[in-house]
GROMACS .gro file of C-alpha atoms in nm:
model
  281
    1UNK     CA    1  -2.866   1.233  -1.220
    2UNK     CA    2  -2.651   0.904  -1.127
    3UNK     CA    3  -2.394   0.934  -0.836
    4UNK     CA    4  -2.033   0.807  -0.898
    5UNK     CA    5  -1.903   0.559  -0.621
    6UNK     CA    6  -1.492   0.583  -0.518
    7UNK     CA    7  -1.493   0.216  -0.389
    8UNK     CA    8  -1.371   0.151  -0.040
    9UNK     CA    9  -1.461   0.128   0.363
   10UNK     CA   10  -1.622   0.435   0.509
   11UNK     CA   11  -1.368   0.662   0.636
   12UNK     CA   12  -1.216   0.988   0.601
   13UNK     CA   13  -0.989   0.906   0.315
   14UNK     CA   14  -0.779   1.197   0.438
   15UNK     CA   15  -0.687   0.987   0.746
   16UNK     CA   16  -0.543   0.655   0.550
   17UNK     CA   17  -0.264   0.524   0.658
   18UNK     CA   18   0.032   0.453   0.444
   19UNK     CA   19   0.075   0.103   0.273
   20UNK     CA   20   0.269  -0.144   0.501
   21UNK     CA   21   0.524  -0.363   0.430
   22UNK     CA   22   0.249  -0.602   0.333
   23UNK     CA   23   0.163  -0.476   0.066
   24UNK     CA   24   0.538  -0.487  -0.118
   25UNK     CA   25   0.580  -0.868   0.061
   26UNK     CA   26   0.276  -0.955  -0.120
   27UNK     CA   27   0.385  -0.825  -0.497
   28UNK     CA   28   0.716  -1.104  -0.464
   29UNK     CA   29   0.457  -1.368  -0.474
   30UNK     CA   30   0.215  -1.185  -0.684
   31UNK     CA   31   0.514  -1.129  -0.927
   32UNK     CA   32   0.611  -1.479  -1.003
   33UNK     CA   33   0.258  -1.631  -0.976
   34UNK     CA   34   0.156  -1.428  -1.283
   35UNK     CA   35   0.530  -1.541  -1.409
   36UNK     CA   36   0.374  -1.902  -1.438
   37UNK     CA   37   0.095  -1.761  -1.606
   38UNK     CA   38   0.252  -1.608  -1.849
   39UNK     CA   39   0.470  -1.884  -1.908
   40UNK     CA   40   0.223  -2.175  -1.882
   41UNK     CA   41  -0.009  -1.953  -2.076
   42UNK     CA   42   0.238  -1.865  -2.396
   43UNK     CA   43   0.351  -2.255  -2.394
   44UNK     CA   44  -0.002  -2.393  -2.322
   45UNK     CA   45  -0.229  -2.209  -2.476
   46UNK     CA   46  -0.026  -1.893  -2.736
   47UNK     CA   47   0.211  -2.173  -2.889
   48UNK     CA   48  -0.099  -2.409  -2.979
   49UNK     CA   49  -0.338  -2.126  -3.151
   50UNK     CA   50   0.014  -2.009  -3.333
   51UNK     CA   51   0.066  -2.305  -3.482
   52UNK     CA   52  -0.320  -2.387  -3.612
   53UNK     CA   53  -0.285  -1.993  -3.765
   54UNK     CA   54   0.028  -2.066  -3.922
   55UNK     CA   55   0.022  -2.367  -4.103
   56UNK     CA   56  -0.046  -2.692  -3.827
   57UNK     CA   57  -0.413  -2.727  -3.801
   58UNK     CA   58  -0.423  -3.032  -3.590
   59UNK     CA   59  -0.153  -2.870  -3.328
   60UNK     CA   60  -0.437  -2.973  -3.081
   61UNK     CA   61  -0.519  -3.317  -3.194
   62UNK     CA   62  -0.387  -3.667  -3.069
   63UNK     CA   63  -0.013  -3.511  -3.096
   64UNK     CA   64  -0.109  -3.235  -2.815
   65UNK     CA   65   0.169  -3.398  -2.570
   66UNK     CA   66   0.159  -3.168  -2.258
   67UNK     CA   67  -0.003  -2.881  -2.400
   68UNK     CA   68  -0.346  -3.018  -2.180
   69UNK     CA   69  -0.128  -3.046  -1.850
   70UNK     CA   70   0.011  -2.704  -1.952
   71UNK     CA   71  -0.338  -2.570  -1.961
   72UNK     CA   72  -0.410  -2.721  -1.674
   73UNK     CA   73  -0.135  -2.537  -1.493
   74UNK     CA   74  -0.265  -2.198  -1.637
   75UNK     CA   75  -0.592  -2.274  -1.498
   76UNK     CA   76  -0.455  -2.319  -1.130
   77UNK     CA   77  -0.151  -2.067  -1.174
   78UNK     CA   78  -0.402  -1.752  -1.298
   79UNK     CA   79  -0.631  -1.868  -0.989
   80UNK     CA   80  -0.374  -1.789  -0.763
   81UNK     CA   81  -0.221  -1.503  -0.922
   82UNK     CA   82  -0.578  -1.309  -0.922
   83UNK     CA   83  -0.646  -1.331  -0.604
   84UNK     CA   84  -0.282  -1.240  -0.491
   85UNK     CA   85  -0.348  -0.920  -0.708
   86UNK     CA   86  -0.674  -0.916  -0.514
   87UNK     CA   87  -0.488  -0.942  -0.184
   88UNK     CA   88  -0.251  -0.666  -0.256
   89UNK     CA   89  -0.537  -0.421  -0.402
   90UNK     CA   90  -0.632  -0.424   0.039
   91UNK     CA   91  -0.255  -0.455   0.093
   92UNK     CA   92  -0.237  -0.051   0.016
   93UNK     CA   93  -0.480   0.002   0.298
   94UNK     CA   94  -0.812   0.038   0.378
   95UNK     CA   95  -0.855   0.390   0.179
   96UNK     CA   96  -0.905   0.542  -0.136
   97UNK     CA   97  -0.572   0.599  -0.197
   98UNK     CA   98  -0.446   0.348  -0.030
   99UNK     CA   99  -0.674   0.053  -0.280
  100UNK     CA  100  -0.539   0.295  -0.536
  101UNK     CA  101  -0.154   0.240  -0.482
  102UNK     CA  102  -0.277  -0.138  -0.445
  103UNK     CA  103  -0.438  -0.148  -0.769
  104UNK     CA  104  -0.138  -0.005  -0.961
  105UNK     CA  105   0.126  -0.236  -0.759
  106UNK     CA  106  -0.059  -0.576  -0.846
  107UNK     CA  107  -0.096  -0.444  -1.174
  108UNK     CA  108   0.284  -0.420  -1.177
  109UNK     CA  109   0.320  -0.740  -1.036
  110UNK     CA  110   0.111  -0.831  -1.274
  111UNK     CA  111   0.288  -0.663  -1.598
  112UNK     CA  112   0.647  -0.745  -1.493
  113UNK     CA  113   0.544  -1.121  -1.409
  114UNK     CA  114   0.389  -1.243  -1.748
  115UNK     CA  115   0.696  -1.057  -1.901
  116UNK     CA  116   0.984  -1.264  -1.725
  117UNK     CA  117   0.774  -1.554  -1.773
  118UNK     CA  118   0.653  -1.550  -2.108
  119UNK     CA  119   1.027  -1.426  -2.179
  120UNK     CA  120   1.159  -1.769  -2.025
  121UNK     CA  121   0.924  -1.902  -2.238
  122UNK     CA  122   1.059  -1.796  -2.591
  123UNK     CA  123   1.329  -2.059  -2.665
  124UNK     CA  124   1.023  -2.296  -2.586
  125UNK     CA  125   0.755  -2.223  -2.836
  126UNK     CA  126   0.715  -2.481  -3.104
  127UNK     CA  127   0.875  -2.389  -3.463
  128UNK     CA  128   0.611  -2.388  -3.730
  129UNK     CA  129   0.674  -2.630  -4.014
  130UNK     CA  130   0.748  -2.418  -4.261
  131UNK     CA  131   0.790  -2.060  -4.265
  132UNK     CA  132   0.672  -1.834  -4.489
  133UNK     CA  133   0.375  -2.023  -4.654
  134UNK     CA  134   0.073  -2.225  -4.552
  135UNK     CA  135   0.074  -2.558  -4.603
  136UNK     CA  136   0.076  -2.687  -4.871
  137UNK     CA  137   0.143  -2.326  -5.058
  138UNK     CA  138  -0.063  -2.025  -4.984
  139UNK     CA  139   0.162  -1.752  -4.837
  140UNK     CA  140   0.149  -1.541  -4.554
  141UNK     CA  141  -0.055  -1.240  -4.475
  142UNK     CA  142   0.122  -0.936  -4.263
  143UNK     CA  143  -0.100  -1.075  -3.965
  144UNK     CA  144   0.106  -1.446  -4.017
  145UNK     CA  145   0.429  -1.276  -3.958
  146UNK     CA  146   0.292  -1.101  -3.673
  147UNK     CA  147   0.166  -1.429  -3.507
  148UNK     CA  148   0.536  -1.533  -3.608
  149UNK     CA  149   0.688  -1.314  -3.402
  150UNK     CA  150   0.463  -1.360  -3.102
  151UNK     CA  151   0.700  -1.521  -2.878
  152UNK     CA  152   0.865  -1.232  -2.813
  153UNK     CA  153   0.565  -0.938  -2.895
  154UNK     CA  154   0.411  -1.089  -2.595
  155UNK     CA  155   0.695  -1.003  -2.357
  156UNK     CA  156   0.767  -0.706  -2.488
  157UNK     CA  157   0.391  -0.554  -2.450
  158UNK     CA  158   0.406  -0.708  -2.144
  159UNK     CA  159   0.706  -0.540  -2.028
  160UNK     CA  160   0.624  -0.194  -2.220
  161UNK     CA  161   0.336  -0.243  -1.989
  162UNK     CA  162   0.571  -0.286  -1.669
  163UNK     CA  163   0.720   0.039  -1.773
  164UNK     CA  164   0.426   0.245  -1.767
  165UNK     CA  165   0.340   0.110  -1.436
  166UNK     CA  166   0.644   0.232  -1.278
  167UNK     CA  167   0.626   0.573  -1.401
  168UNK     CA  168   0.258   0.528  -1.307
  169UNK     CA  169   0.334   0.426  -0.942
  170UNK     CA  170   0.621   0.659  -0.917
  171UNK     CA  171   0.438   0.955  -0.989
  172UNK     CA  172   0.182   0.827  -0.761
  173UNK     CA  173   0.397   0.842  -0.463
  174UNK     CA  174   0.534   1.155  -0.509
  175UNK     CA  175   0.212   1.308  -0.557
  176UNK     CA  176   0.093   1.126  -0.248
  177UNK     CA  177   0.392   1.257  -0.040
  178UNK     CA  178   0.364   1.622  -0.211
  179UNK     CA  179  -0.002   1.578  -0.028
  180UNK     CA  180   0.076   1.392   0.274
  181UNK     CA  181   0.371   1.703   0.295
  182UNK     CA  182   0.136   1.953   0.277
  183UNK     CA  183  -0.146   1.775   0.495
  184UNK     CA  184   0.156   1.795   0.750
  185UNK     CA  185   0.236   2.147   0.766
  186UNK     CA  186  -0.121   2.256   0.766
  187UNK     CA  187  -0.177   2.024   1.096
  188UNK     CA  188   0.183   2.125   1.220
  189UNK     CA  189   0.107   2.550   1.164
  190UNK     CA  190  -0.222   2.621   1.061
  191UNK     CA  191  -0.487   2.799   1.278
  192UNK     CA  192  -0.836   2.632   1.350
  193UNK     CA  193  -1.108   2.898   1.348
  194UNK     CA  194  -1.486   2.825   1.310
  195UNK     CA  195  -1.626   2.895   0.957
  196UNK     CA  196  -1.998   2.918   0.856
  197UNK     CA  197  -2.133   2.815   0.513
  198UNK     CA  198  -2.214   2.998   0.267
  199UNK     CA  199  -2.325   2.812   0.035
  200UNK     CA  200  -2.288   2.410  -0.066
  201UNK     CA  201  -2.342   2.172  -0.306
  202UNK     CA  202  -2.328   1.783  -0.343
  203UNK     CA  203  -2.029   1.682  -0.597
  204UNK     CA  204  -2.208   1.351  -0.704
  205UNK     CA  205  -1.932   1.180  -0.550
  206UNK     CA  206  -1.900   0.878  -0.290
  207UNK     CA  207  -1.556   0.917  -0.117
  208UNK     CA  208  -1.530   0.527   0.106
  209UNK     CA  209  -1.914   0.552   0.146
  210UNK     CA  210  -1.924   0.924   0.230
  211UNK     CA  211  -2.035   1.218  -0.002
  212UNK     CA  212  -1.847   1.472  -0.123
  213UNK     CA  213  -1.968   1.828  -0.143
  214UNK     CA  214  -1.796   2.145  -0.261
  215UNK     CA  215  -1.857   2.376   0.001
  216UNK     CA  216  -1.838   2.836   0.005
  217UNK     CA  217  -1.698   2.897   0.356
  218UNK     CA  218  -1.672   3.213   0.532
  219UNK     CA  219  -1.372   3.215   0.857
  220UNK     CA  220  -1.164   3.493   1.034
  221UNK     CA  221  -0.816   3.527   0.968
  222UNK     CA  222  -0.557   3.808   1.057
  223UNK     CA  223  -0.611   4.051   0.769
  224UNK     CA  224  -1.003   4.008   0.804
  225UNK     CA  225  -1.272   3.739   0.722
  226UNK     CA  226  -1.219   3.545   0.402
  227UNK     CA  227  -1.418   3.321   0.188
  228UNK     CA  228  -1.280   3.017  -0.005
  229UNK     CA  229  -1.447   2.729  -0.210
  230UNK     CA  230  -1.311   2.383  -0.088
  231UNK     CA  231  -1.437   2.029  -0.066
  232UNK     CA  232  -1.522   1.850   0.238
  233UNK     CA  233  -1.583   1.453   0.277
  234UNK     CA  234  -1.837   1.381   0.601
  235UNK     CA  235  -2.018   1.142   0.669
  236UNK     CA  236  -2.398   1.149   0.550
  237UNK     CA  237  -2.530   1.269   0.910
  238UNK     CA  238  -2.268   1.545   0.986
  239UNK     CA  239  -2.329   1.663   0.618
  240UNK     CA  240  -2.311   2.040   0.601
  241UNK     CA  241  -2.580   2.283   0.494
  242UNK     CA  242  -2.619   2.674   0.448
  243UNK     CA  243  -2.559   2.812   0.822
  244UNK     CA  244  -2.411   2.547   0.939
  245UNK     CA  245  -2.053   2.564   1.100
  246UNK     CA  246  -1.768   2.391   1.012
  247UNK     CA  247  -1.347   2.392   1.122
  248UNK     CA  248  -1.148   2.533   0.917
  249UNK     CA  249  -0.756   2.494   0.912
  250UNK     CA  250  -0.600   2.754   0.731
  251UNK     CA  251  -0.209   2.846   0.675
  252UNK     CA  252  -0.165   3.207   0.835
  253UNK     CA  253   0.055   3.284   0.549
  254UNK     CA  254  -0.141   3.112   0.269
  255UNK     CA  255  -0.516   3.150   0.374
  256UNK     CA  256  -0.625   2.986   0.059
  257UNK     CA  257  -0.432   2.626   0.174
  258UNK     CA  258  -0.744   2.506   0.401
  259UNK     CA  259  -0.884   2.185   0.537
  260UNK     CA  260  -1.239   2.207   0.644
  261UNK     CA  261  -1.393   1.943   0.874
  262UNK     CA  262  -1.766   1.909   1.057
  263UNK     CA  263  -1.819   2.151   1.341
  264UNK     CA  264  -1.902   1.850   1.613
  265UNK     CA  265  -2.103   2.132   1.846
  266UNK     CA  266  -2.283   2.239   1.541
  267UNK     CA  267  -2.661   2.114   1.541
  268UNK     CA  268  -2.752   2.248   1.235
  269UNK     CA  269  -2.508   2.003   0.982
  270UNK     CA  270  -2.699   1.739   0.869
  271UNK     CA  271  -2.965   1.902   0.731
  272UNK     CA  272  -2.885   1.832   0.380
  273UNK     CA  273  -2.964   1.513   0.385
  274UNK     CA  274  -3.220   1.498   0.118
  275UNK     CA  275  -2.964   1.616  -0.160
  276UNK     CA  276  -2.714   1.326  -0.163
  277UNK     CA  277  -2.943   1.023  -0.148
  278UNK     CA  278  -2.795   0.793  -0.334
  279UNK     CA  279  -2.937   0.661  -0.709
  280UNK     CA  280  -3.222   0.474  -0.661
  281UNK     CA  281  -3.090   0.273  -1.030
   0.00000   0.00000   0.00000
């Protein structure tokens, strides 16, 4: 009933271009802006609510020294930071995949930089007054000990977190060159043939402002016609319906590896406009 949107430009996703060096230059800043935050943020703001759980209740009263500047340097720092993460997010290109390799590096940046700084941060954090026990005697709970030990939980999620990213990123680039490999060969040997449609239907998916349809094509090969099921991303006028034509790419040795595109001579695509209109709500 309800359409998903991929967010993005319109565009065939399939012709991104890689991310630049931008996009790399941008995650050094990125990286050590979100290093003040997590510094200025564990000293400022952590070290403050530790201390009222613990056992100091007025940590935040007349004897606050420069935990308000401190705050006030969060405030700025996690301004900038967010929209350096912003900046690299368009860094990885104006594509689907590209926003999505931007969206895991700044949250890399992002990981790796409140880990080095809250880890700076550690021999900083203010001691409770007594350990152990409330003042003046109630103990402490398993969640007091964990509060205890949050100078150095915090960087470690944090750099758990960093971790995950990598693998994360790194398995995003290999499946991105796996694809950009293949993409290659098909363009380098395939054979371009017209196809008709056999039959097509609208995924409920906006690819960069375009809709994506899983499409039954029909084309001529060597050993005979074949028919595959692919998806093809057009635009909303060149949208293909039952009849139409379309290209097809196809590997003469593997005619199931295809790429189908809109026919530009055909005058019958677009007439399936009606079943991709996007949600009204």
């Amino acid at each position: 009933m309800f359409g998903s949107f991929e967010f993005g430009l319109p565009g065939d996703p399939r012709h991104a271009r890689r991310p630049g060096p931008r996009l790399w230059l941008l995650g050094v800043p990125t990286t050590l802006a979100w290093a003040a935050v997590g510094w200025s943020g564990a000293l400022g703001l952590l070290d403050g609510f530790r201390l009222m759980s613990l056992n100091r209740v007025d940590a935040w009263g007349p004897d606050a020294g420069p935990a308000v500047s401190l705050v006030l340097f969060f405030s700025v720092s996690i301004t900038v930071a967010s929209s350096l993460g912003f900046a690299m997010l368009w860094g990885g290109g104006m594509s689907l995949r590209g926003m999505g390799v931007g969206f895991r590096a700044s949250s890399l940046a992002a990981s790796l930089g409140i880990a080095l700084g809250s880890g700076v941060a550690i021999p900083s954090w203010t001691p409770p007054e007594s350990v152990g026990q409330r003042l003046p005697s109630d103990p402490w709970t398993d969640v007091d000990w964990i509060i205890y030990y949050e100078p150095y939980l915090v960087p470690a999620v944090a750099g758990v977190s960093a971790l995950v990213m990598i693998m994360v990123l790194g398995r995003a680039f290999v499946t991105r060159a796996e694809a950009d490999d293949r993409a290659q060969a098909l363009a380098r040997t395939g054979r371009q043939v017209i196809g008709h449609v056999l039959g097509v239907e609208f995924t409920n998916v906006w690819v960069m402002g375009n809709p994506r349809f899983s499409v039954q094509v029909r084309f001529p090969t060597d050993g005979g016609e074949r028919t595959v099921i692919t998806t093809m991303i057009t635009s909303p006028m060149r949208a293909p319906s039952r009849g139409s034509t379309v290209k097809v790419t196809y590997d003469p040795l593997n005619p199931d590896s295809v790429q189908v595109d809109p026919d530009p001579a055909d005058r019958a695509a677009g007439g399936n406009f009606g079943a991709f209109l996007p949600p009204l709500f």
